């Protein structure tokens, strides 16, 4: 990869710019450019897309995205120390990389992007789940993005794709699977990163559905799911008693037994319950 883009190896970039990873920013840098290119390929053909990248750090994945042909990349980086290294990449790819020194939780990235848009990121561990939930719960659907190709701690990735019945199944699985087709496409060991985290990581690809899998009011579904999983081990009639005064009748209307527990209910079941609750 260094030979392809003519830029220095990432270890040299980190040494030159003094970019030791900061735990406070959830940073773990991927230094293998073969791996970053492989992650970029998981997002599909990017030649006709703008790509939003959060937390590029020294730019390993950024270089992978550009080398793999992304039309344009918007890299949002909170750490001002990384700006010089990212500027070198921008100079090597004139007109194809915009770098913004900002907090991804507050920036309106859509103002900098032209559809179609895909999100590809090695997300900082401390904001990854929050960003995903935001992208899955926009005010209107379909959202600004076509797909999300995101790296998480493996435990979080497994929660996104989990099926009913297991400990990993919960609110994140329902939000993701209701509106996207989600699958784990890569796993990475700790030694792939600098510094090595204590856990494995995984890349999840989420392709948006043009319409949700089953009809339901998003706000009602979110309220029902949050209440159900707030007390996972309780029966639904107990955990959901605050959702509706006649919750047992609502559960029966949705085809669910009041004695079921949240982790036993499918996405379809929760959507049916949300419709029953919304019906009043």
mmCIF file of C-alpha atoms in Angstrom, residues 10 37 60 84 89 112 137 139 142 144 149 163 206 216 224 235 260 263 266 273:
data_model
loop_
_atom_site.group_PDB
_atom_site.id
_atom_site.type_symbol
_atom_site.label_atom_id
_atom_site.label_comp_id
_atom_site.label_asym_id
_atom_site.label_seq_id
_atom_site.Cartn_x
_atom_site.Cartn_y
_atom_site.Cartn_z
ATOM 1 C CA UNK A 10 2.170 4.242 9.215
ATOM 2 C CA UNK A 37 -7.534 -1.838 2.394
ATOM 3 C CA UNK A 60 -4.498 4.048 7.779
ATOM 4 C CA UNK A 84 -0.662 17.252 9.865
ATOM 5 C CA UNK A 89 -2.725 12.227 2.643
ATOM 6 C CA UNK A 112 -19.938 18.213 3.738
ATOM 7 C CA UNK A 137 -32.638 6.249 14.616
ATOM 8 C CA UNK A 139 -35.892 11.541 12.251
ATOM 9 C CA UNK A 142 -34.252 6.070 4.740
ATOM 10 C CA UNK A 144 -28.472 9.859 4.583
ATOM 11 C CA UNK A 149 -19.062 -0.584 7.573
ATOM 12 C CA UNK A 163 -30.544 -13.605 17.408
ATOM 13 C CA UNK A 206 -24.993 -2.837 7.803
ATOM 14 C CA UNK A 216 -43.979 -0.002 13.504
ATOM 15 C CA UNK A 224 -41.280 -0.785 24.191
ATOM 16 C CA UNK A 235 -41.650 -11.621 32.341
ATOM 17 C CA UNK A 260 -42.153 -14.519 27.810
ATOM 18 C CA UNK A 263 -34.663 -11.962 24.994
ATOM 19 C CA UNK A 266 -38.109 -11.591 17.772
ATOM 20 C CA UNK A 273 -46.335 -5.264 20.104
#
